[in-house]
mmCIF file of C-alpha atoms in Angstrom:
data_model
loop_
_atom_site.group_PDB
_atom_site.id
_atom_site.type_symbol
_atom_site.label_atom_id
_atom_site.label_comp_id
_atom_site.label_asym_id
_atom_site.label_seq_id
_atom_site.Cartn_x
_atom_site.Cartn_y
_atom_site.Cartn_z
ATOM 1 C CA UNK A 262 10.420 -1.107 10.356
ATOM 2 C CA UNK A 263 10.734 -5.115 10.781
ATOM 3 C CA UNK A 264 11.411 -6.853 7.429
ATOM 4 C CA UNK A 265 9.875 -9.555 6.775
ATOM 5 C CA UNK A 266 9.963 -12.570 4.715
ATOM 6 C CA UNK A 267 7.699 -14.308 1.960
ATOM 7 C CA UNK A 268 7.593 -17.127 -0.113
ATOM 8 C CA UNK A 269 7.161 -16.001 -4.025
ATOM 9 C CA UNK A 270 4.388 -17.969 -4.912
ATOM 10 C CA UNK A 271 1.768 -20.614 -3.310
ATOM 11 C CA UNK A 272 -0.901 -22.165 -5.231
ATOM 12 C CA UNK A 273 -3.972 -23.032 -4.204
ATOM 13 C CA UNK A 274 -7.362 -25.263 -5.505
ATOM 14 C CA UNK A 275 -10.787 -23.108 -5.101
ATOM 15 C CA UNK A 276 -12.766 -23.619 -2.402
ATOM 16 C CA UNK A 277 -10.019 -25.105 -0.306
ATOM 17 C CA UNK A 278 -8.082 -22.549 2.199
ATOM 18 C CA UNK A 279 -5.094 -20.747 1.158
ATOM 19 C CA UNK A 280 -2.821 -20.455 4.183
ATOM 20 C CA UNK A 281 -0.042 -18.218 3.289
ATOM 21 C CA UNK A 282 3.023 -17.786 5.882
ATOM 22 C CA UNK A 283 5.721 -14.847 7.039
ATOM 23 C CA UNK A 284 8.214 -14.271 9.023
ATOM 24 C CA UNK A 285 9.039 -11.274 10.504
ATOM 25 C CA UNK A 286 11.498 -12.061 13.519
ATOM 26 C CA UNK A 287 12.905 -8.706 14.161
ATOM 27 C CA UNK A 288 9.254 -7.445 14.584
ATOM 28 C CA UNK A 289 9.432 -4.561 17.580
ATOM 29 C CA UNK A 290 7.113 -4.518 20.132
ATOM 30 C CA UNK A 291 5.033 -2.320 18.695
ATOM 31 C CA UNK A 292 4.484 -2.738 15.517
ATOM 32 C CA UNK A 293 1.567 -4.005 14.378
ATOM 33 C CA UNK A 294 1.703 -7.347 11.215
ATOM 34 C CA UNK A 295 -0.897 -6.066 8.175
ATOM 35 C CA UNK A 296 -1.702 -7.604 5.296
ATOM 36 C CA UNK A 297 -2.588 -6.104 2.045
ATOM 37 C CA UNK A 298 -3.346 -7.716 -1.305
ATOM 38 C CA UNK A 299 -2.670 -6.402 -4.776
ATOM 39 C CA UNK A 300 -4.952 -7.720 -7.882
ATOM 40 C CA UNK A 301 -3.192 -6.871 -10.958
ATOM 41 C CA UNK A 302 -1.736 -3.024 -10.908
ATOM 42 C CA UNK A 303 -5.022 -2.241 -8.662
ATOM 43 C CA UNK A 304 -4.417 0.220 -5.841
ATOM 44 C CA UNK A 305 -3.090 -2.657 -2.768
ATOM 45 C CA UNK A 306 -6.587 -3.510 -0.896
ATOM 46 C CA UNK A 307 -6.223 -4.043 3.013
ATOM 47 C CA UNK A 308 -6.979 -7.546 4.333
ATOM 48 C CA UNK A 309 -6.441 -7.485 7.837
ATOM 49 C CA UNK A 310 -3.857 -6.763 10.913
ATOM 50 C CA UNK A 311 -2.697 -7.230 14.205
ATOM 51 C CA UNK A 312 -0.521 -7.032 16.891
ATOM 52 C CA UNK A 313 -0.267 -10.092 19.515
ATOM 53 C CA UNK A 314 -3.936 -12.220 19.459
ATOM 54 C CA UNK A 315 -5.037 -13.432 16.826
ATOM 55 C CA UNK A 316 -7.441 -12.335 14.142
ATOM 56 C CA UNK A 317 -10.595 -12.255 11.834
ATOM 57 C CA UNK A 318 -12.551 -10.654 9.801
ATOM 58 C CA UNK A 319 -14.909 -11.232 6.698
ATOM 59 C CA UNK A 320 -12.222 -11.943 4.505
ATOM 60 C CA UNK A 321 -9.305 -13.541 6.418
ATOM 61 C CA UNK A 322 -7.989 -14.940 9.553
ATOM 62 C CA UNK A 323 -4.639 -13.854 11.190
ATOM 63 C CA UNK A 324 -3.023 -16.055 13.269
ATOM 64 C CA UNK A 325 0.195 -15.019 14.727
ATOM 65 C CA UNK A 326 2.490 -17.203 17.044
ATOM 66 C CA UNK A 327 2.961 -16.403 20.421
ATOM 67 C CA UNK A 328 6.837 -15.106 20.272
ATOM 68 C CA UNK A 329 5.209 -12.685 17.440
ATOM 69 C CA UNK A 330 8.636 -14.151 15.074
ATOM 70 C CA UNK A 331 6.012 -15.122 12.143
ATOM 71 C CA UNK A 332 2.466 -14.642 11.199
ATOM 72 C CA UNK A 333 -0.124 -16.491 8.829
ATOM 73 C CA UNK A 334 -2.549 -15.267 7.014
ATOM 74 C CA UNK A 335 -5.566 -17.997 6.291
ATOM 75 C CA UNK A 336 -8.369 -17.381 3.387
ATOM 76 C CA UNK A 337 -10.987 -20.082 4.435
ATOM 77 C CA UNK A 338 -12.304 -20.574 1.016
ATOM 78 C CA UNK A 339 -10.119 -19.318 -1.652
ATOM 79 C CA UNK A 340 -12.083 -18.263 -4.901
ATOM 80 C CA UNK A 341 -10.244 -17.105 -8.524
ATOM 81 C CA UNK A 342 -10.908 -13.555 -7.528
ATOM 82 C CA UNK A 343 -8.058 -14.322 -4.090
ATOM 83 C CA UNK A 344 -6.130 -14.776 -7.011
ATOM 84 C CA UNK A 345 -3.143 -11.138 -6.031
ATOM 85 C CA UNK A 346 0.056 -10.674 -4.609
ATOM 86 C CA UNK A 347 -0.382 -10.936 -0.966
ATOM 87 C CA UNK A 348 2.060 -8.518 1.375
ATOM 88 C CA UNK A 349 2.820 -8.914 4.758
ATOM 89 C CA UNK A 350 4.253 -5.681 6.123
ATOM 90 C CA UNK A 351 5.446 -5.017 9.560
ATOM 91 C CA UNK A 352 4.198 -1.023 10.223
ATOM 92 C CA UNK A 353 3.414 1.258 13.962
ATOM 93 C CA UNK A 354 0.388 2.128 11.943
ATOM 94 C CA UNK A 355 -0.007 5.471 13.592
ATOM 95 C CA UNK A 356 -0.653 8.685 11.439
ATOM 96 C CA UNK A 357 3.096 9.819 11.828
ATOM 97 C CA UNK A 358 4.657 6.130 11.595
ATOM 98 C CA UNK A 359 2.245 4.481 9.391
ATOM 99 C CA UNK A 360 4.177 4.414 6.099
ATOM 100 C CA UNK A 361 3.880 0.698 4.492
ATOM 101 C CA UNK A 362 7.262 -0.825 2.959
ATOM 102 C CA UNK A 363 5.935 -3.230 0.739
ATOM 103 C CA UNK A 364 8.535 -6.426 0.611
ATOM 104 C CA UNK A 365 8.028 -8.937 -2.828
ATOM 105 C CA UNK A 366 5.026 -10.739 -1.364
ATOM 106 C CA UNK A 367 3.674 -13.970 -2.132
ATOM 107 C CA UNK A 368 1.700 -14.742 -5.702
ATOM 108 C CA UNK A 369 -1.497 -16.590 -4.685
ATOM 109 C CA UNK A 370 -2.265 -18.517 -7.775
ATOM 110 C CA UNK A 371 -6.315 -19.900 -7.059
ATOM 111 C CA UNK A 372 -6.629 -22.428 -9.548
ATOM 112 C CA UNK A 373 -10.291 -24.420 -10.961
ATOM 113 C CA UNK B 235 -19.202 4.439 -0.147
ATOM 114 C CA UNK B 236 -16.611 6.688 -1.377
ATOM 115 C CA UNK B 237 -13.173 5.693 -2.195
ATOM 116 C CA UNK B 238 -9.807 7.473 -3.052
ATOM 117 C CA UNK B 239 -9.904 9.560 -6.492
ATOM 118 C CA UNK B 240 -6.610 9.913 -8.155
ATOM 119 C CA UNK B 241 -6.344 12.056 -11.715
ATOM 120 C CA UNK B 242 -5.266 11.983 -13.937
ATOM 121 C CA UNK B 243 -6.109 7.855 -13.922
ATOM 122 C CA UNK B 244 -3.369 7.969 -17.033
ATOM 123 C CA UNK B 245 -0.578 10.927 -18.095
ATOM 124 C CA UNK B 246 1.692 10.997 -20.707
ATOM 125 C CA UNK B 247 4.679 13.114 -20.688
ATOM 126 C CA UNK B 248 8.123 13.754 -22.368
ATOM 127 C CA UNK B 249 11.376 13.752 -21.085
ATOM 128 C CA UNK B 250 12.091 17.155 -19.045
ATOM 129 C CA UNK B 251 8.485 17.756 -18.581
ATOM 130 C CA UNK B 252 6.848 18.389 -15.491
ATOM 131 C CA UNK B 253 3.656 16.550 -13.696
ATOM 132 C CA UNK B 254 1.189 16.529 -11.861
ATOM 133 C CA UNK B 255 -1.067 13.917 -9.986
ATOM 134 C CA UNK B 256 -3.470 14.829 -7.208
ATOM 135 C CA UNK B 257 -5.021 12.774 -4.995
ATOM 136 C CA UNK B 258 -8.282 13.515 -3.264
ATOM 137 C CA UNK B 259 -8.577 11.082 0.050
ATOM 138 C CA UNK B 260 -11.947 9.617 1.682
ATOM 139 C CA UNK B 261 -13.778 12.240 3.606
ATOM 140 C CA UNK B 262 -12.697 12.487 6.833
ATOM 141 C CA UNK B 263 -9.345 11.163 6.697
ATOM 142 C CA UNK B 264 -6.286 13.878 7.410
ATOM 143 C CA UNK B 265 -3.587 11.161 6.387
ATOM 144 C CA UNK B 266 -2.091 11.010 3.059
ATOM 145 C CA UNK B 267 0.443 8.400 1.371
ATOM 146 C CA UNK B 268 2.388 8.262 -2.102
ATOM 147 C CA UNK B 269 3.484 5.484 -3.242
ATOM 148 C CA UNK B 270 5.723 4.486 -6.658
ATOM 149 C CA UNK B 271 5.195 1.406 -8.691
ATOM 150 C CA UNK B 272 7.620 0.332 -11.303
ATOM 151 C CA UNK B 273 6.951 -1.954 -13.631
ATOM 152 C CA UNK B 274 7.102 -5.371 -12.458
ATOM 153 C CA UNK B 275 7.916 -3.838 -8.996
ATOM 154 C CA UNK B 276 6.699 -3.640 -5.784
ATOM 155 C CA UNK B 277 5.053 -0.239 -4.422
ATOM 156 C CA UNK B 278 7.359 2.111 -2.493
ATOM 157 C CA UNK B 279 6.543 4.372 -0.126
ATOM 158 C CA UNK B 280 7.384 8.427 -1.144
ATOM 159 C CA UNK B 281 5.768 10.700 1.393
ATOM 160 C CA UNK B 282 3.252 10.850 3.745
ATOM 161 C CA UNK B 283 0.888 13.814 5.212
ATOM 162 C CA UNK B 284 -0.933 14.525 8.093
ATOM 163 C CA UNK B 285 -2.845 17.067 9.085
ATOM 164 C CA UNK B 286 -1.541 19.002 6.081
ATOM 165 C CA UNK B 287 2.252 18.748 7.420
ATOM 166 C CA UNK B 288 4.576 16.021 5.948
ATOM 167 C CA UNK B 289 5.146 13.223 8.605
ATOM 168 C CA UNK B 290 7.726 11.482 6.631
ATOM 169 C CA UNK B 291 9.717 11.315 4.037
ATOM 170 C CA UNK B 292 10.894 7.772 2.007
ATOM 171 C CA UNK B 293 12.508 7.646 -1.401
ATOM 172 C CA UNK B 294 11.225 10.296 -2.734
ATOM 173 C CA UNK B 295 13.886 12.150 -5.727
ATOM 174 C CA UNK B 296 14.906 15.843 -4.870
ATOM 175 C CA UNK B 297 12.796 16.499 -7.881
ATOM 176 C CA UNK B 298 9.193 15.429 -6.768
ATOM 177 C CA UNK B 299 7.680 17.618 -3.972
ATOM 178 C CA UNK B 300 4.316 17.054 -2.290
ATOM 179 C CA UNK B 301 1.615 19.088 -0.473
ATOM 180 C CA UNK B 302 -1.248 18.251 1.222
ATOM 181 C CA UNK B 303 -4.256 21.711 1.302
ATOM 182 C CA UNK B 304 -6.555 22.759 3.792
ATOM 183 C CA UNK B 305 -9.820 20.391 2.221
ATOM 184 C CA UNK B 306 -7.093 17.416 2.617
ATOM 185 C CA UNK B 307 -5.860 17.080 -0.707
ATOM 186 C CA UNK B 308 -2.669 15.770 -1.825
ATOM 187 C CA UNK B 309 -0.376 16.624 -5.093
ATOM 188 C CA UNK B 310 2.448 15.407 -6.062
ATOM 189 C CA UNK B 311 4.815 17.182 -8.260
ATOM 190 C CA UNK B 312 7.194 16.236 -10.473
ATOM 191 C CA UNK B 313 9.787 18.041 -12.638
ATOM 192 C CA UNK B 314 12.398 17.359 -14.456
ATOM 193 C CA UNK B 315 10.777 14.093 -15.358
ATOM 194 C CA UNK B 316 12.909 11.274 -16.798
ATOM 195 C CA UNK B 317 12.330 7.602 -18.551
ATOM 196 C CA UNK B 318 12.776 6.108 -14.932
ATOM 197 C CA UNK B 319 9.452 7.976 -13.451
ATOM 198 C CA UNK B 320 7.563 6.024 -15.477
ATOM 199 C CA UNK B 321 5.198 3.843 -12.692
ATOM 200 C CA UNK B 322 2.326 3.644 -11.129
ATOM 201 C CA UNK B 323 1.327 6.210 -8.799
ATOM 202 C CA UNK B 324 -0.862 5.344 -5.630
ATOM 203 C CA UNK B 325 -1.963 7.783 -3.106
ATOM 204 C CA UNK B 326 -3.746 6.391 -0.280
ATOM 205 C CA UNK B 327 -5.567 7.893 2.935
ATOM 206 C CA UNK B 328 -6.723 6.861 6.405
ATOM 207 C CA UNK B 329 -7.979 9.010 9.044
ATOM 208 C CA UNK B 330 -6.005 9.437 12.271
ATOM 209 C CA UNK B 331 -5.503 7.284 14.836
ATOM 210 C CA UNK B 332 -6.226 4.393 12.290
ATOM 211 C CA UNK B 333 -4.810 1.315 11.399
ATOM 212 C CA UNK B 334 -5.990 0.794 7.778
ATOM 213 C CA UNK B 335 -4.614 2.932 4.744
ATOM 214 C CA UNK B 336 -7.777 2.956 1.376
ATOM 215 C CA UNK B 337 -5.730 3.092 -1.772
ATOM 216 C CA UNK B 338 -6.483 4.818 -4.709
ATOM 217 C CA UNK B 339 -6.547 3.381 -8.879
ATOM 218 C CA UNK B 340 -3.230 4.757 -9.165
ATOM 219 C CA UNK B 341 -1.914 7.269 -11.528
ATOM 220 C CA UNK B 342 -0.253 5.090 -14.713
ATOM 221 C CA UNK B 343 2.142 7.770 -15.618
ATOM 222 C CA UNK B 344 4.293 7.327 -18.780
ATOM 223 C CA UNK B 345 7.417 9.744 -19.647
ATOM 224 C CA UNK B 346 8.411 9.202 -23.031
#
């Protein structure tokens, strides 16, 4: 699995967006970039993933760049609650392959 | 809707003694993880199940072993316990041919 690369911490004012960034540059082909979110010792709560196009759901957006080397992860209007450590994880996602290896994520500090 | 149930939610133990944590995944989903959180870690991936056969192995110690039964769930066992095994314990499921893995509260297991 692709390792890939975080800064430690971002803050961010509420109600603005929260763009947080990772590389990944030894992603394969087919692996797919997911994003999971961990709110104080609660079980990691999945965001969002993708592959090649970009992405969005209710929560977040995924945009990733074209040569796939990096990958952000946008919350449009970041509230205390976004307040977690944020992992991106490079995974095949299948049933036999889909183990995640958590890296040391970024701490999303939401502030009033 | 229903969600991953871990128990015991919190286990005490002494040094030398054994455990047990079970996991009991959404309905409908044959794929089981483990995952170990230290504190002031990041979770790490132990051992996964599908279909009720392990489909890999991470880094789990020669004294844990895991099974997943014929309704789908998962225990973990663990012997020979020591200070170190003191974590957080998160099983999480998905069902095949899915991307997303639904993590459980966790298991807050402390060896004394």
């Amino acid at each position: 699995d692709a390792k890939t690369t975080q800064p430690p911490s971002m803050d961010c004012a509420e109600g603005r967006a929260a763009n947080l960034p990772c590389n990944h540059s030894t992603i394969s082909g087919n692996e797919y970039v997911y994003w999971y979110r961990q709110i104080h010792s609660q079980g990691p709560q999945y965001i969002i993933h993708g592959l090649k196009n970009n992405e969005t759901n209710e929560m977040a957006s995924l945009i990733i760049t074209e040569d796939r080397k990096s990958s952000t992860l946008i919350l449009p209007h970041a509230t205390l609650r976004d307040t977690a450590v944020y992992y991106c994880i490079a995974s095949h996602g299948s049933s036999n392959t889909g183990k995640l290896i958590f890296g040391q994520g970024t701490t999303l500090q939401v502030k009033p | 809707a229903a969600g991953v149930i871990q128990s015991p939610r919190h286990l005490i133990k002494e040094k030398r003694e054994t455990a047990t944590l079970k996991c009991y995944p959404i309905p409908r989903h044959d794929t089981v993880y483990w995952y170990q959180q230290g504190p002031g870690q990041d979770p790490q991936f132990l051992i996964s199940f599908y279909e009720k056969m392990q489909s890999d192995k991470g880094s789990i110690p020669d004294r844990f072993s895991a099974q997943q039964f014929s309704d789908y769930h998962s225990e973990l066992n663990m012997s020979s316990l020591e200070l170190g095994d003191s974590a957080l314990y998160f099983c999480a499921s998905s069902p095949s041919g899915y991307n997303e893995q639904f993590f459980g509260p966790g298991t807050r297991l402390t060896v004394l």
